[in-house]
Amino acid sequence: MACRGSQVQILSGPPRIFMKDILEIDREAQRFWEENGTFRTKNDPKSKKFYVLDMFPYPSGDGLHVGHIKGYFASDIIAHYKRMNGFNVLHPMGWDAFGLPAENYAIKIGKKPEQTVGQNISNFKDQMRSLGFSYDWSREINTTDPDYYRWTQWIFIKMFEAGLAYETMAPINFCPSCKTGLANEEVEAGRCLRCQSEVVRREIRQWILKITKYAEKLYNSIENLDWPEPIKEMQKNWIGKSEGSEIEFTVKGQSEKIRVFTTRADTLFGATYVVLAPEHLLADKVTSVSQKALVKKYIESVKNKTDLERGELEKEKTGVFSGSYAINPINNKEIPIWIADYVLSNYGTGAVMAVPAHDERDWDFAKKFKLPIEPVIEPNKLNKNAGNNPNCAFIEYGTLVNSDEFNGLSSEIAKKKITEKLKVSCHGDFTINYKLRDWVFSRQRYWGEPIPLVHCEKCGVVAVNEKDLPVKLPEIDKYEPTGTGESPLTTVSAWVNTTCPKCGGKGRRETNTMPQWAGSCWYYLRYISPGEKKRLVNEHLEKSFMPVDLYIGGAEHAVLHLLYARFWHKFLYDEGYVSTDEPFKKLQNVGLILAPDRQKMSKSRGNVINPNDLVNAYGSDALRLYEMFIGPFNQPAIWSEKGISGTKKFLDKVIESCESDAKESEDDTVEAKLNDLIRSVGGKIETFQFNTIVSDFMKFSNQIDMAKLSKSQRERFLKILSPFAPHVCEHLWRKINKEGSILSSAWPDSKISETSTVVYVIQVAGKKKGVVEANSNESEQDVTKKALLVTNIKNAINDNKIKRVVFVKDKLLNFVV
Ligand code: ANZ
Ligand code: ZN
């Protein structure tokens, strides 16, 4: 118990069930499950499957805290529920163990990453076992295992062969503290996402994956995913689809043509200059002799600025006149060509037509360099917030003026008409751009998958032969990052020097390693056939288990892991290795658990709560019930030790009530209440209303003398409680003389009477949008009314007309729109 926060005070009085008993109950159940292989997934393609996946952890030195396991409890409950409903459930766990954190931790404690990772994994696994998760441990994977990363390398080679991996020397984001290049997704507001250091631009040889080739596919299929809307929105924004036009300006007196990308073709008559990014290939070519020296100096001066520094609105604009002019294709007007770094080389065409009257950055630039500002859009009469303010650009849509034949048209229509006219003269066309940038995929660090390529003087870059995979990471003494832009592997000459896979001549291995995201791009496939020697995944089993039906994890991966994995998956789909075009059908986010001081739990703050101590004090089921009770599942919640003593008391009561003999006959009111409870639990599990389920259980136990349940009622009660309290229920199952595991028994049916409460699943256009409780005797109209009061459902219907309603009594209501 190293840290302050992990000390547990036992707040309840002397527990009625002795501590030793509770621990014994846990262990006994765990032993039983393990000996009987209760949670083994069958490799049976004909079975009805359900694949429920947790985001696998990076096994840190700190172990799991109570926040990490909240999602694992939820997925475990659903796994149990699905099994009891006859599904062949795939519920696996593994370790995402490559990457900087593991390497940094090893450096800190002066050991090798492969040693520390092994210890951390065994620690994590012990913790998970003591919590009684129903993982099929025979499918455990570890991304740092050569038998695993052989396939990570294999996929990379497939991408390389498909032309999706390329080597460049372009300037990229580099973290001076992590001493490695970073992907765009790993930089936030100019800082390294991992260590918060400010990133710099550096030219380092890199391997890049062409994720941009998949921009359109990645963008388009987001719509069909059953994911939280905010995550879908974040991915869409990150991919950043932008519809506009490409317009061609001829350079006066030269044969060169400058293509610009604009989303505002309607403002073409207001273009008063053209800007090239400093890196633009034409920047040097179009520059007049007299401007050459100035332009060269300017280009040199902006070289190491990050995109953020360059793109920011507030930053003072800089630039230089090229000495040349461009001809506006719509009216043949000559306008000056400037070179300025507020235009980025890697977006659109790397060149813009500047319309200072209607674009803020162009406005600032024009003011500074005294360039003309010519308004061509007037605010619509109804647009109140838009006076013709002489002090800033009018950036909204409006009506065209000073635009010849297009005067009087709205911006929307003019964009089309102007582009269409340019199309006729071959000076423009409609186009779509994406903000997404290619993925900087190499790291100059030791602890990652070696990139399986060989540099040969004769043949160039050659992929390692499939039969020679994996390219194992060599064991080395000094693995600290060098900071020179080369990985420490460069120093291992025995490993670096090899033969060329193609010509057999002298070759040098690629020394960069893959980023920490690589292993998690496809791990969900490996669980399906973890021992498969010849293939990435067994194709029959892949067809039967994919896609992942439910993926549970934190929202922080919105554009990193979740985007990268979709990219790899779509590639594998296009190449015919997997059968679905998306990996994760439904995604559910877990709300954080905050420490009692309302801060995020972290070792450095000393406010981490360790589940081990709680399991020892209360048993793992009381902890599970409390974590589900703590608040709405996807919302943040604050930890309080009081809550767990409450769920412990509830369990004590359940245990005690099963000590006495069961009643002979069934009491009608008890039976009705129990049926209500069965329905409510079943209905709410799939919508993650765990907190209200736990309170339903507690209410039931308060309203009903549990000792008065009949044998059949006891059985049914324990069955529906078992996903939430598996150890205790397994124990009591045997006490009431039942055999086998309660978790392998069938979920009970509920008899519905007139006054029963039923849970309706509400769909809009066939997609589940919420649930509504009603009495069984309520009519279609009553349920419809209730459903229309739910915000989420209301929003989903939005402005759509409800064409008709499909009503399945006691079960479902679907709005057809
Ligand atoms: C003329 C114009 C007039 C523009 C106007 C805007 C307003 P999004 O929506 O982000 O795609 N642009 C194009 N390429 C650029 C680059 N490489 N670096 C910096 N800026 C670039 O934005 C598209 C707009 O961003 C384009 O439309 C262009 O400016 C600018 F009243 O063209 B616009
Ligand atoms: Zn060769």
PDB file of C-alpha atoms in Angstrom, residues 577-727:
ATOM      1  CA  TYR A 577      -8.759 -10.697 -45.274  1.00  0.00           C
ATOM      2  CA  VAL A 578     -11.822  -9.758 -43.265  1.00  0.00           C
ATOM      3  CA  SER A 579     -15.490  -9.931 -44.096  1.00  0.00           C
ATOM      4  CA  THR A 580     -16.870  -6.729 -42.591  1.00  0.00           C
ATOM      5  CA  ASP A 581     -15.956  -3.207 -43.656  1.00  0.00           C
ATOM      6  CA  GLU A 582     -16.128  -1.847 -40.102  1.00  0.00           C
ATOM      7  CA  PRO A 583     -14.677  -3.501 -36.996  1.00  0.00           C
ATOM      8  CA  PHE A 584     -16.854  -2.173 -34.183  1.00  0.00           C
ATOM      9  CA  LYS A 585     -20.609  -2.147 -34.658  1.00  0.00           C
ATOM     10  CA  LYS A 586     -21.574  -0.536 -31.390  1.00  0.00           C
ATOM     11  CA  LEU A 587     -19.393   1.588 -29.166  1.00  0.00           C
ATOM     12  CA  GLN A 588     -20.172   2.545 -25.607  1.00  0.00           C
ATOM     13  CA  ASN A 589     -18.185   5.095 -23.630  1.00  0.00           C
ATOM     14  CA  VAL A 590     -17.397   4.756 -19.961  1.00  0.00           C
ATOM     15  CA  GLY A 591     -17.627   7.782 -17.686  1.00  0.00           C
ATOM     16  CA  LEU A 592     -14.558   8.411 -15.555  1.00  0.00           C
ATOM     17  CA  ILE A 593     -14.469   7.682 -11.875  1.00  0.00           C
ATOM     18  CA  LEU A 594     -13.039  10.697 -10.098  1.00  0.00           C
ATOM     19  CA  ALA A 595     -11.240  10.489  -6.790  1.00  0.00           C
ATOM     20  CA  PRO A 596     -13.054  11.732  -3.661  1.00  0.00           C
ATOM     21  CA  ASP A 597     -11.162  15.017  -4.163  1.00  0.00           C
ATOM     22  CA  ARG A 598     -12.971  15.326  -7.525  1.00  0.00           C
ATOM     23  CA  GLN A 599      -9.719  15.050  -9.445  1.00  0.00           C
ATOM     24  CA  LYS A 600      -8.772  12.479 -12.024  1.00  0.00           C
ATOM     25  CA  MET A 601      -7.148   9.545 -10.290  1.00  0.00           C
ATOM     26  CA  SER A 602      -3.428   9.450 -10.817  1.00  0.00           C
ATOM     27  CA  LYS A 603      -0.430   8.119  -9.057  1.00  0.00           C
ATOM     28  CA  SER A 604       1.235  11.532  -9.029  1.00  0.00           C
ATOM     29  CA  ARG A 605      -1.735  13.075  -7.236  1.00  0.00           C
ATOM     30  CA  GLY A 606      -1.733  10.221  -4.737  1.00  0.00           C
ATOM     31  CA  ASN A 607      -5.498   9.809  -4.990  1.00  0.00           C
ATOM     32  CA  VAL A 608      -5.657   6.399  -6.624  1.00  0.00           C
ATOM     33  CA  ILE A 609      -8.022   3.812  -5.173  1.00  0.00           C
ATOM     34  CA  ASN A 610      -6.820   0.261  -5.568  1.00  0.00           C
ATOM     35  CA  PRO A 611      -9.482  -2.406  -6.079  1.00  0.00           C
ATOM     36  CA  ASN A 612      -7.439  -5.076  -4.300  1.00  0.00           C
ATOM     37  CA  ASP A 613      -7.985  -3.458  -0.936  1.00  0.00           C
ATOM     38  CA  LEU A 614     -11.698  -3.193  -1.570  1.00  0.00           C
ATOM     39  CA  VAL A 615     -11.992  -6.794  -2.698  1.00  0.00           C
ATOM     40  CA  ASN A 616     -10.294  -7.889   0.486  1.00  0.00           C
ATOM     41  CA  ALA A 617     -12.583  -5.783   2.626  1.00  0.00           C
ATOM     42  CA  TYR A 618     -15.944  -6.207   0.900  1.00  0.00           C
ATOM     43  CA  GLY A 619     -15.637  -8.961  -1.691  1.00  0.00           C
ATOM     44  CA  SER A 620     -15.510  -8.392  -5.400  1.00  0.00           C
ATOM     45  CA  ASP A 621     -19.287  -8.424  -5.957  1.00  0.00           C
ATOM     46  CA  ALA A 622     -19.926  -5.544  -3.566  1.00  0.00           C
ATOM     47  CA  LEU A 623     -17.335  -3.571  -5.523  1.00  0.00           C
ATOM     48  CA  ARG A 624     -18.924  -4.521  -8.843  1.00  0.00           C
ATOM     49  CA  LEU A 625     -22.395  -3.545  -7.641  1.00  0.00           C
ATOM     50  CA  TYR A 626     -21.133  -0.258  -6.318  1.00  0.00           C
ATOM     51  CA  GLU A 627     -19.295   0.673  -9.504  1.00  0.00           C
ATOM     52  CA  MET A 628     -22.469   0.020 -11.453  1.00  0.00           C
ATOM     53  CA  PHE A 629     -24.530   1.950  -8.920  1.00  0.00           C
ATOM     54  CA  ILE A 630     -22.263   4.988  -8.828  1.00  0.00           C
ATOM     55  CA  GLY A 631     -24.144   6.963 -11.489  1.00  0.00           C
ATOM     56  CA  PRO A 632     -25.220   6.941 -15.142  1.00  0.00           C
ATOM     57  CA  PHE A 633     -22.723   4.693 -16.877  1.00  0.00           C
ATOM     58  CA  ASN A 634     -21.309   7.141 -19.402  1.00  0.00           C
ATOM     59  CA  GLN A 635     -21.098  10.056 -16.958  1.00  0.00           C
ATOM     60  CA  PRO A 636     -18.246  10.950 -14.625  1.00  0.00           C
ATOM     61  CA  ALA A 637     -18.825   9.953 -11.013  1.00  0.00           C
ATOM     62  CA  ILE A 638     -17.107  10.662  -7.740  1.00  0.00           C
ATOM     63  CA  TRP A 639     -15.858   7.782  -5.681  1.00  0.00           C
ATOM     64  CA  SER A 640     -17.196   7.359  -2.194  1.00  0.00           C
ATOM     65  CA  GLU A 641     -16.454   4.522   0.110  1.00  0.00           C
ATOM     66  CA  LYS A 642     -19.845   4.783   1.771  1.00  0.00           C
ATOM     67  CA  GLY A 643     -21.570   3.465  -1.323  1.00  0.00           C
ATOM     68  CA  ILE A 644     -19.747   0.192  -1.276  1.00  0.00           C
ATOM     69  CA  SER A 645     -20.747  -0.598   2.253  1.00  0.00           C
ATOM     70  CA  GLY A 646     -24.340  -0.132   1.043  1.00  0.00           C
ATOM     71  CA  THR A 647     -24.018  -2.716  -1.696  1.00  0.00           C
ATOM     72  CA  LYS A 648     -22.235  -5.004   0.736  1.00  0.00           C
ATOM     73  CA  LYS A 649     -25.199  -4.813   3.111  1.00  0.00           C
ATOM     74  CA  PHE A 650     -27.532  -5.672   0.278  1.00  0.00           C
ATOM     75  CA  LEU A 651     -25.497  -8.756  -0.553  1.00  0.00           C
ATOM     76  CA  ASP A 652     -25.396  -9.795   3.094  1.00  0.00           C
ATOM     77  CA  LYS A 653     -29.150  -9.659   3.127  1.00  0.00           C
ATOM     78  CA  VAL A 654     -29.383 -11.813   0.013  1.00  0.00           C
ATOM     79  CA  ILE A 655     -27.019 -14.354   1.530  1.00  0.00           C
ATOM     80  CA  GLU A 656     -28.879 -14.428   4.784  1.00  0.00           C
ATOM     81  CA  SER A 657     -32.259 -14.888   3.156  1.00  0.00           C
ATOM     82  CA  CYS A 658     -31.029 -18.012   1.421  1.00  0.00           C
ATOM     83  CA  GLU A 659     -30.044 -19.591   4.727  1.00  0.00           C
ATOM     84  CA  SER A 660     -33.642 -20.376   5.636  1.00  0.00           C
ATOM     85  CA  ASP A 661     -35.814 -22.966   3.909  1.00  0.00           C
ATOM     86  CA  ALA A 662     -37.750 -21.747   0.914  1.00  0.00           C
ATOM     87  CA  LYS A 663     -41.495 -21.278   1.150  1.00  0.00           C
ATOM     88  CA  GLU A 664     -43.748 -23.916  -0.342  1.00  0.00           C
ATOM     89  CA  SER A 665     -46.221 -21.741  -2.224  1.00  0.00           C
ATOM     90  CA  GLU A 666     -45.931 -18.528  -4.172  1.00  0.00           C
ATOM     91  CA  ASP A 667     -47.401 -15.278  -3.017  1.00  0.00           C
ATOM     92  CA  ASP A 668     -49.105 -13.404  -5.908  1.00  0.00           C
ATOM     93  CA  THR A 669     -47.808  -9.953  -5.084  1.00  0.00           C
ATOM     94  CA  VAL A 670     -44.283 -11.252  -4.631  1.00  0.00           C
ATOM     95  CA  GLU A 671     -44.582 -13.064  -7.949  1.00  0.00           C
ATOM     96  CA  ALA A 672     -45.775  -9.901  -9.723  1.00  0.00           C
ATOM     97  CA  LYS A 673     -42.956  -7.823  -8.247  1.00  0.00           C
ATOM     98  CA  LEU A 674     -40.376 -10.428  -9.176  1.00  0.00           C
ATOM     99  CA  ASN A 675     -41.649 -10.523 -12.742  1.00  0.00           C
ATOM    100  CA  ASP A 676     -41.401  -6.762 -12.911  1.00  0.00           C
ATOM    101  CA  LEU A 677     -37.842  -6.983 -11.681  1.00  0.00           C
ATOM    102  CA  ILE A 678     -36.891  -9.652 -14.221  1.00  0.00           C
ATOM    103  CA  ARG A 679     -38.214  -7.532 -17.056  1.00  0.00           C
ATOM    104  CA  SER A 680     -36.675  -4.351 -15.830  1.00  0.00           C
ATOM    105  CA  VAL A 681     -33.222  -5.883 -15.397  1.00  0.00           C
ATOM    106  CA  GLY A 682     -33.281  -7.515 -18.826  1.00  0.00           C
ATOM    107  CA  GLY A 683     -34.533  -4.363 -20.506  1.00  0.00           C
ATOM    108  CA  LYS A 684     -32.036  -2.084 -18.866  1.00  0.00           C
ATOM    109  CA  ILE A 685     -28.882  -4.155 -19.271  1.00  0.00           C
ATOM    110  CA  GLU A 686     -28.673  -3.512 -22.980  1.00  0.00           C
ATOM    111  CA  THR A 687     -29.130   0.207 -22.529  1.00  0.00           C
ATOM    112  CA  PHE A 688     -26.484   0.461 -19.828  1.00  0.00           C
ATOM    113  CA  GLN A 689     -28.856   1.657 -17.119  1.00  0.00           C
ATOM    114  CA  PHE A 690     -26.891  -0.268 -14.540  1.00  0.00           C
ATOM    115  CA  ASN A 691     -27.349   2.256 -11.786  1.00  0.00           C
ATOM    116  CA  THR A 692     -31.108   1.949 -11.894  1.00  0.00           C
ATOM    117  CA  ILE A 693     -30.891  -1.836 -12.094  1.00  0.00           C
ATOM    118  CA  VAL A 694     -28.918  -1.926  -8.855  1.00  0.00           C
ATOM    119  CA  SER A 695     -31.430   0.356  -7.214  1.00  0.00           C
ATOM    120  CA  ASP A 696     -34.278  -1.863  -8.499  1.00  0.00           C
ATOM    121  CA  PHE A 697     -32.615  -4.817  -6.797  1.00  0.00           C
ATOM    122  CA  MET A 698     -32.269  -2.899  -3.565  1.00  0.00           C
ATOM    123  CA  LYS A 699     -35.837  -1.674  -3.686  1.00  0.00           C
ATOM    124  CA  PHE A 700     -37.040  -5.203  -4.238  1.00  0.00           C
ATOM    125  CA  SER A 701     -35.104  -6.435  -1.249  1.00  0.00           C
ATOM    126  CA  ASN A 702     -36.581  -3.669   0.867  1.00  0.00           C
ATOM    127  CA  GLN A 703     -40.148  -4.218  -0.210  1.00  0.00           C
ATOM    128  CA  ILE A 704     -40.155  -7.975   0.034  1.00  0.00           C
ATOM    129  CA  ASP A 705     -39.114 -10.230   2.805  1.00  0.00           C
ATOM    130  CA  MET A 706     -36.563 -12.160   0.845  1.00  0.00           C
ATOM    131  CA  ALA A 707     -36.758 -15.121   3.181  1.00  0.00           C
ATOM    132  CA  LYS A 708     -40.320 -15.610   1.983  1.00  0.00           C
ATOM    133  CA  LEU A 709     -39.423 -16.387  -1.600  1.00  0.00           C
ATOM    134  CA  SER A 710     -40.369 -19.805  -2.884  1.00  0.00           C
ATOM    135  CA  LYS A 711     -37.715 -22.083  -4.319  1.00  0.00           C
ATOM    136  CA  SER A 712     -38.506 -21.115  -7.888  1.00  0.00           C
ATOM    137  CA  GLN A 713     -38.568 -17.448  -6.991  1.00  0.00           C
ATOM    138  CA  ARG A 714     -35.214 -17.708  -5.298  1.00  0.00           C
ATOM    139  CA  GLU A 715     -33.763 -19.362  -8.342  1.00  0.00           C
ATOM    140  CA  ARG A 716     -35.037 -16.704 -10.670  1.00  0.00           C
ATOM    141  CA  PHE A 717     -33.941 -13.899  -8.390  1.00  0.00           C
ATOM    142  CA  LEU A 718     -30.417 -15.293  -8.133  1.00  0.00           C
ATOM    143  CA  LYS A 719     -30.236 -15.796 -11.875  1.00  0.00           C
ATOM    144  CA  ILE A 720     -30.943 -12.183 -12.698  1.00  0.00           C
ATOM    145  CA  LEU A 721     -28.628 -11.014  -9.955  1.00  0.00           C
ATOM    146  CA  SER A 722     -25.802 -13.269 -11.067  1.00  0.00           C
ATOM    147  CA  PRO A 723     -24.267 -11.009 -13.755  1.00  0.00           C
ATOM    148  CA  PHE A 724     -24.042  -8.305 -11.084  1.00  0.00           C
ATOM    149  CA  ALA A 725     -22.880 -10.505  -8.223  1.00  0.00           C
ATOM    150  CA  PRO A 726     -21.452 -13.610  -9.882  1.00  0.00           C
ATOM    151  CA  HIS A 727     -19.510 -14.974  -6.913  1.00  0.00           C
TER     152      HIS A 727
END
